[in-house]
Amino acid sequence: MSAPADTTAQTTPGAPSRQSNAPADRFMRRLLRLSEGKTSTAKEARSAFQKSIAITACRCIIMYLVLPFVLPVVGLASGVGPAIGLMIGTLAIVSIIYSIRRFWRADHSKRWHYTAFATLIIGSLIYLSVKDIINLID
């Protein structure tokens, strides 16, 4: 029986994994402008994911709890919602794209799943940003 192939990079926690070479994966790496050979760890990908979700969650809490209910009680919410939403939404989109890049750089096993999920969130944030821009113009 021959010795198994070296999979140290794939099984050692925190170690960078080997990148798959499937055509769809190569296309996504080009689309995300990831340089060849530069890898990341699954831990770094999870950390970026957690930060991007936290920023998106903060946006939701601010936009749907603080602005409509808390600030009017204090008398501070006159028309600031769209501007704040636009700023936080932009930050959330940037952080989500950053985390997608980390997932792909780490060649994470769930990179396609996360890319689909993140794309839906980015689409929602873009829609809400357009609504905020329309509210700012009116």
mmCIF file with all atom_site columns, C-alpha atoms in Angstrom:
data_model
loop_
_atom_site.group_PDB
_atom_site.id
_atom_site.type_symbol
_atom_site.label_atom_id
_atom_site.label_alt_id
_atom_site.label_comp_id
_atom_site.label_asym_id
_atom_site.label_entity_id
_atom_site.label_seq_id
_atom_site.pdbx_PDB_ins_code
_atom_site.Cartn_x
_atom_site.Cartn_y
_atom_site.Cartn_z
_atom_site.occupancy
_atom_site.B_iso_or_equiv
_atom_site.pdbx_formal_charge
_atom_site.auth_seq_id
_atom_site.auth_comp_id
_atom_site.auth_asym_id
_atom_site.auth_atom_id
_atom_site.pdbx_PDB_model_num
ATOM 1   C CA . MET A 1 1   ? 0.000   0.000  0.000   1.00 0.00 ? 1   MET A CA 1
ATOM 2   C CA . SER A 1 2   ? 1.406   3.412  -0.898  1.00 0.00 ? 2   SER A CA 1
ATOM 3   C CA . ALA A 1 3   ? 1.590   6.335  1.515   1.00 0.00 ? 3   ALA A CA 1
ATOM 4   C CA . PRO A 1 4   ? -1.262  8.841  1.268   1.00 0.00 ? 4   PRO A CA 1
ATOM 5   C CA . ALA A 1 5   ? -0.620  12.155 -0.420  1.00 0.00 ? 5   ALA A CA 1
ATOM 6   C CA . ASP A 1 6   ? 0.524   15.018 1.786   1.00 0.00 ? 6   ASP A CA 1
ATOM 7   C CA . THR A 1 7   ? -2.621  16.740 3.062   1.00 0.00 ? 7   THR A CA 1
ATOM 8   C CA . THR A 1 8   ? -0.992  18.640 5.902   1.00 0.00 ? 8   THR A CA 1
ATOM 9   C CA . ALA A 1 9   ? -2.115  21.995 4.545   1.00 0.00 ? 9   ALA A CA 1
ATOM 10  C CA . GLN A 1 10  ? -5.710  20.811 4.451   1.00 0.00 ? 10  GLN A CA 1
ATOM 11  C CA . THR A 1 11  ? -5.885  19.149 7.861   1.00 0.00 ? 11  THR A CA 1
ATOM 12  C CA . THR A 1 12  ? -3.714  21.322 10.074  1.00 0.00 ? 12  THR A CA 1
ATOM 13  C CA . PRO A 1 13  ? -5.837  23.957 11.799  1.00 0.00 ? 13  PRO A CA 1
ATOM 14  C CA . GLY A 1 14  ? -4.789  27.445 10.830  1.00 0.00 ? 14  GLY A CA 1
ATOM 15  C CA . ALA A 1 15  ? -2.639  26.279 7.920   1.00 0.00 ? 15  ALA A CA 1
ATOM 16  C CA . PRO A 1 16  ? -3.443  27.616 4.452   1.00 0.00 ? 16  PRO A CA 1
ATOM 17  C CA . SER A 1 17  ? -5.168  25.123 2.193   1.00 0.00 ? 17  SER A CA 1
ATOM 18  C CA . ARG A 1 18  ? -4.319  24.211 -1.378  1.00 0.00 ? 18  ARG A CA 1
ATOM 19  C CA . GLN A 1 19  ? -6.407  26.013 -3.944  1.00 0.00 ? 19  GLN A CA 1
ATOM 20  C CA . SER A 1 20  ? -8.677  24.018 -6.216  1.00 0.00 ? 20  SER A CA 1
ATOM 21  C CA . ASN A 1 21  ? -8.044  24.394 -9.912  1.00 0.00 ? 21  ASN A CA 1
ATOM 22  C CA . ALA A 1 22  ? -11.568 23.954 -11.278 1.00 0.00 ? 22  ALA A CA 1
ATOM 23  C CA . PRO A 1 23  ? -12.480 26.368 -14.105 1.00 0.00 ? 23  PRO A CA 1
ATOM 24  C CA . ALA A 1 24  ? -15.304 27.945 -12.079 1.00 0.00 ? 24  ALA A CA 1
ATOM 25  C CA . ASP A 1 25  ? -12.951 28.489 -9.134  1.00 0.00 ? 25  ASP A CA 1
ATOM 26  C CA . ARG A 1 26  ? -10.320 30.061 -11.378 1.00 0.00 ? 26  ARG A CA 1
ATOM 27  C CA . PHE A 1 27  ? -13.003 32.354 -12.842 1.00 0.00 ? 27  PHE A CA 1
ATOM 28  C CA . MET A 1 28  ? -14.116 33.490 -9.371  1.00 0.00 ? 28  MET A CA 1
ATOM 29  C CA . ARG A 1 29  ? -10.528 34.163 -8.312  1.00 0.00 ? 29  ARG A CA 1
ATOM 30  C CA . ARG A 1 30  ? -10.046 36.326 -11.412 1.00 0.00 ? 30  ARG A CA 1
ATOM 31  C CA . LEU A 1 31  ? -13.357 38.108 -10.755 1.00 0.00 ? 31  LEU A CA 1
ATOM 32  C CA . LEU A 1 32  ? -12.332 38.788 -7.145  1.00 0.00 ? 32  LEU A CA 1
ATOM 33  C CA . ARG A 1 33  ? -8.852  39.854 -8.336  1.00 0.00 ? 33  ARG A CA 1
ATOM 34  C CA . LEU A 1 34  ? -7.041  37.417 -6.071  1.00 0.00 ? 34  LEU A CA 1
ATOM 35  C CA . SER A 1 35  ? -3.351  37.017 -6.804  1.00 0.00 ? 35  SER A CA 1
ATOM 36  C CA . GLU A 1 36  ? -2.040  33.554 -7.592  1.00 0.00 ? 36  GLU A CA 1
ATOM 37  C CA . GLY A 1 37  ? -0.377  31.639 -4.804  1.00 0.00 ? 37  GLY A CA 1
ATOM 38  C CA . LYS A 1 38  ? -1.493  33.978 -2.022  1.00 0.00 ? 38  LYS A CA 1
ATOM 39  C CA . THR A 1 39  ? -3.576  31.990 0.440   1.00 0.00 ? 39  THR A CA 1
ATOM 40  C CA . SER A 1 40  ? -5.407  32.576 3.668   1.00 0.00 ? 40  SER A CA 1
ATOM 41  C CA . THR A 1 41  ? -6.508  30.332 6.508   1.00 0.00 ? 41  THR A CA 1
ATOM 42  C CA . ALA A 1 42  ? -10.000 29.124 7.297   1.00 0.00 ? 42  ALA A CA 1
ATOM 43  C CA . LYS A 1 43  ? -9.700  30.953 10.630  1.00 0.00 ? 43  LYS A CA 1
ATOM 44  C CA . GLU A 1 44  ? -9.061  34.260 8.826   1.00 0.00 ? 44  GLU A CA 1
ATOM 45  C CA . ALA A 1 45  ? -12.043 33.591 6.562   1.00 0.00 ? 45  ALA A CA 1
ATOM 46  C CA . ARG A 1 46  ? -14.312 32.916 9.543   1.00 0.00 ? 46  ARG A CA 1
ATOM 47  C CA . SER A 1 47  ? -13.067 36.074 11.266  1.00 0.00 ? 47  SER A CA 1
ATOM 48  C CA . ALA A 1 48  ? -13.819 38.205 8.193   1.00 0.00 ? 48  ALA A CA 1
ATOM 49  C CA . PHE A 1 49  ? -17.254 36.560 7.924   1.00 0.00 ? 49  PHE A CA 1
ATOM 50  C CA . GLN A 1 50  ? -18.066 37.308 11.564  1.00 0.00 ? 50  GLN A CA 1
ATOM 51  C CA . LYS A 1 51  ? -17.054 40.952 11.197  1.00 0.00 ? 51  LYS A CA 1
ATOM 52  C CA . SER A 1 52  ? -19.084 41.469 8.021   1.00 0.00 ? 52  SER A CA 1
ATOM 53  C CA . ILE A 1 53  ? -22.185 39.884 9.532   1.00 0.00 ? 53  ILE A CA 1
ATOM 54  C CA . ALA A 1 54  ? -21.745 41.994 12.685  1.00 0.00 ? 54  ALA A CA 1
ATOM 55  C CA . ILE A 1 55  ? -21.611 45.198 10.629  1.00 0.00 ? 55  ILE A CA 1
ATOM 56  C CA . THR A 1 56  ? -24.700 44.163 8.666   1.00 0.00 ? 56  THR A CA 1
ATOM 57  C CA . ALA A 1 57  ? -26.525 43.286 11.898  1.00 0.00 ? 57  ALA A CA 1
ATOM 58  C CA . CYS A 1 58  ? -25.583 46.670 13.399  1.00 0.00 ? 58  CYS A CA 1
ATOM 59  C CA . ARG A 1 59  ? -27.038 48.361 10.327  1.00 0.00 ? 59  ARG A CA 1
ATOM 60  C CA . CYS A 1 60  ? -30.312 46.509 10.815  1.00 0.00 ? 60  CYS A CA 1
ATOM 61  C CA . ILE A 1 61  ? -30.468 47.330 14.523  1.00 0.00 ? 61  ILE A CA 1
ATOM 62  C CA . ILE A 1 62  ? -29.766 51.013 13.884  1.00 0.00 ? 62  ILE A CA 1
ATOM 63  C CA . MET A 1 63  ? -32.120 51.334 10.911  1.00 0.00 ? 63  MET A CA 1
ATOM 64  C CA . TYR A 1 64  ? -35.043 49.328 12.256  1.00 0.00 ? 64  TYR A CA 1
ATOM 65  C CA . LEU A 1 65  ? -34.858 49.822 16.026  1.00 0.00 ? 65  LEU A CA 1
ATOM 66  C CA . VAL A 1 66  ? -32.800 52.865 17.009  1.00 0.00 ? 66  VAL A CA 1
ATOM 67  C CA . LEU A 1 67  ? -33.833 55.355 14.305  1.00 0.00 ? 67  LEU A CA 1
ATOM 68  C CA . PRO A 1 68  ? -37.576 54.686 14.236  1.00 0.00 ? 68  PRO A CA 1
ATOM 69  C CA . PHE A 1 69  ? -38.170 54.158 17.959  1.00 0.00 ? 69  PHE A CA 1
ATOM 70  C CA . VAL A 1 70  ? -35.361 55.502 20.158  1.00 0.00 ? 70  VAL A CA 1
ATOM 71  C CA . LEU A 1 71  ? -34.241 58.709 18.429  1.00 0.00 ? 71  LEU A CA 1
ATOM 72  C CA . PRO A 1 72  ? -37.755 60.170 17.949  1.00 0.00 ? 72  PRO A CA 1
ATOM 73  C CA . VAL A 1 73  ? -38.343 59.845 21.690  1.00 0.00 ? 73  VAL A CA 1
ATOM 74  C CA . VAL A 1 74  ? -35.218 61.942 22.262  1.00 0.00 ? 74  VAL A CA 1
ATOM 75  C CA . GLY A 1 75  ? -36.124 64.263 19.360  1.00 0.00 ? 75  GLY A CA 1
ATOM 76  C CA . LEU A 1 76  ? -33.064 63.580 17.188  1.00 0.00 ? 76  LEU A CA 1
ATOM 77  C CA . ALA A 1 77  ? -34.330 61.544 14.235  1.00 0.00 ? 77  ALA A CA 1
ATOM 78  C CA . SER A 1 78  ? -35.478 64.199 11.822  1.00 0.00 ? 78  SER A CA 1
ATOM 79  C CA . GLY A 1 79  ? -34.281 62.955 8.428   1.00 0.00 ? 79  GLY A CA 1
ATOM 80  C CA . VAL A 1 80  ? -30.946 61.390 9.454   1.00 0.00 ? 80  VAL A CA 1
ATOM 81  C CA . GLY A 1 81  ? -32.019 57.804 8.729   1.00 0.00 ? 81  GLY A CA 1
ATOM 82  C CA . PRO A 1 82  ? -31.220 57.657 5.006   1.00 0.00 ? 82  PRO A CA 1
ATOM 83  C CA . ALA A 1 83  ? -27.778 59.244 5.408   1.00 0.00 ? 83  ALA A CA 1
ATOM 84  C CA . ILE A 1 84  ? -26.818 56.921 8.249   1.00 0.00 ? 84  ILE A CA 1
ATOM 85  C CA . GLY A 1 85  ? -28.254 53.931 6.388   1.00 0.00 ? 85  GLY A CA 1
ATOM 86  C CA . LEU A 1 86  ? -26.260 54.789 3.289   1.00 0.00 ? 86  LEU A CA 1
ATOM 87  C CA . MET A 1 87  ? -22.989 55.065 5.216   1.00 0.00 ? 87  MET A CA 1
ATOM 88  C CA . ILE A 1 88  ? -23.475 51.875 7.213   1.00 0.00 ? 88  ILE A CA 1
ATOM 89  C CA . GLY A 1 89  ? -24.786 49.985 4.166   1.00 0.00 ? 89  GLY A CA 1
ATOM 90  C CA . THR A 1 90  ? -21.702 50.947 2.156   1.00 0.00 ? 90  THR A CA 1
ATOM 91  C CA . LEU A 1 91  ? -19.447 49.791 4.989   1.00 0.00 ? 91  LEU A CA 1
ATOM 92  C CA . ALA A 1 92  ? -21.395 46.514 5.194   1.00 0.00 ? 92  ALA A CA 1
ATOM 93  C CA . ILE A 1 93  ? -21.044 45.884 1.437   1.00 0.00 ? 93  ILE A CA 1
ATOM 94  C CA . VAL A 1 94  ? -17.293 46.517 1.560   1.00 0.00 ? 94  VAL A CA 1
ATOM 95  C CA . SER A 1 95  ? -16.842 44.180 4.530   1.00 0.00 ? 95  SER A CA 1
ATOM 96  C CA . ILE A 1 96  ? -18.908 41.435 2.897   1.00 0.00 ? 96  ILE A CA 1
ATOM 97  C CA . ILE A 1 97  ? -16.811 41.643 -0.273  1.00 0.00 ? 97  ILE A CA 1
ATOM 98  C CA . TYR A 1 98  ? -13.694 41.486 1.909   1.00 0.00 ? 98  TYR A CA 1
ATOM 99  C CA . SER A 1 99  ? -14.995 38.332 3.601   1.00 0.00 ? 99  SER A CA 1
ATOM 100 C CA . ILE A 1 100 ? -15.876 36.723 0.261   1.00 0.00 ? 100 ILE A CA 1
ATOM 101 C CA . ARG A 1 101 ? -12.295 37.340 -0.847  1.00 0.00 ? 101 ARG A CA 1
ATOM 102 C CA . ARG A 1 102 ? -11.014 35.716 2.371   1.00 0.00 ? 102 ARG A CA 1
ATOM 103 C CA . PHE A 1 103 ? -13.195 32.637 1.824   1.00 0.00 ? 103 PHE A CA 1
ATOM 104 C CA . TRP A 1 104 ? -11.833 32.276 -1.694  1.00 0.00 ? 104 TRP A CA 1
ATOM 105 C CA . ARG A 1 105 ? -8.256  32.972 -0.686  1.00 0.00 ? 105 ARG A CA 1
ATOM 106 C CA . ALA A 1 106 ? -8.543  30.235 1.965   1.00 0.00 ? 106 ALA A CA 1
ATOM 107 C CA . ASP A 1 107 ? -10.186 27.881 -0.571  1.00 0.00 ? 107 ASP A CA 1
ATOM 108 C CA . HIS A 1 108 ? -12.787 27.277 2.136   1.00 0.00 ? 108 HIS A CA 1
ATOM 109 C CA . SER A 1 109 ? -15.011 24.266 1.560   1.00 0.00 ? 109 SER A CA 1
ATOM 110 C CA . LYS A 1 110 ? -18.141 26.470 1.850   1.00 0.00 ? 110 LYS A CA 1
ATOM 111 C CA . ARG A 1 111 ? -16.863 29.298 -0.374  1.00 0.00 ? 111 ARG A CA 1
ATOM 112 C CA . TRP A 1 112 ? -19.606 28.829 -2.997  1.00 0.00 ? 112 TRP A CA 1
ATOM 113 C CA . HIS A 1 113 ? -22.322 28.655 -0.340  1.00 0.00 ? 113 HIS A CA 1
ATOM 114 C CA . TYR A 1 114 ? -21.072 31.809 1.332   1.00 0.00 ? 114 TYR A CA 1
ATOM 115 C CA . THR A 1 115 ? -20.665 33.598 -1.999  1.00 0.00 ? 115 THR A CA 1
ATOM 116 C CA . ALA A 1 116 ? -24.322 32.912 -2.846  1.00 0.00 ? 116 ALA A CA 1
ATOM 117 C CA . PHE A 1 117 ? -25.467 34.000 0.633   1.00 0.00 ? 117 PHE A CA 1
ATOM 118 C CA . ALA A 1 118 ? -23.310 37.131 0.588   1.00 0.00 ? 118 ALA A CA 1
ATOM 119 C CA . THR A 1 119 ? -24.478 38.048 -2.906  1.00 0.00 ? 119 THR A CA 1
ATOM 120 C CA . LEU A 1 120 ? -28.094 38.007 -1.693  1.00 0.00 ? 120 LEU A CA 1
ATOM 121 C CA . ILE A 1 121 ? -27.196 40.239 1.247   1.00 0.00 ? 121 ILE A CA 1
ATOM 122 C CA . ILE A 1 122 ? -25.263 42.633 -1.013  1.00 0.00 ? 122 ILE A CA 1
ATOM 123 C CA . GLY A 1 123 ? -28.253 42.749 -3.379  1.00 0.00 ? 123 GLY A CA 1
ATOM 124 C CA . SER A 1 124 ? -30.533 43.634 -0.451  1.00 0.00 ? 124 SER A CA 1
ATOM 125 C CA . LEU A 1 125 ? -28.115 46.299 0.766   1.00 0.00 ? 125 LEU A CA 1
ATOM 126 C CA . ILE A 1 126 ? -27.890 47.814 -2.716  1.00 0.00 ? 126 ILE A CA 1
ATOM 127 C CA . TYR A 1 127 ? -31.696 47.928 -2.915  1.00 0.00 ? 127 TYR A CA 1
ATOM 128 C CA . LEU A 1 128 ? -31.870 49.614 0.510   1.00 0.00 ? 128 LEU A CA 1
ATOM 129 C CA . SER A 1 129 ? -29.110 52.038 -0.499  1.00 0.00 ? 129 SER A CA 1
ATOM 130 C CA . VAL A 1 130 ? -31.064 53.062 -3.600  1.00 0.00 ? 130 VAL A CA 1
ATOM 131 C CA . LYS A 1 131 ? -34.113 53.649 -1.383  1.00 0.00 ? 131 LYS A CA 1
ATOM 132 C CA . ASP A 1 132 ? -31.960 55.748 0.973   1.00 0.00 ? 132 ASP A CA 1
ATOM 133 C CA . ILE A 1 133 ? -30.640 57.814 -1.945  1.00 0.00 ? 133 ILE A CA 1
ATOM 134 C CA . ILE A 1 134 ? -34.188 58.407 -3.194  1.00 0.00 ? 134 ILE A CA 1
ATOM 135 C CA . ASN A 1 135 ? -35.219 59.490 0.331   1.00 0.00 ? 135 ASN A CA 1
ATOM 136 C CA . LEU A 1 136 ? -32.260 61.881 0.500   1.00 0.00 ? 136 LEU A CA 1
ATOM 137 C CA . ILE A 1 137 ? -33.188 63.444 -2.851  1.00 0.00 ? 137 ILE A CA 1
ATOM 138 C CA . ASP A 1 138 ? -36.864 63.928 -1.903  1.00 0.00 ? 138 ASP A CA 1
#
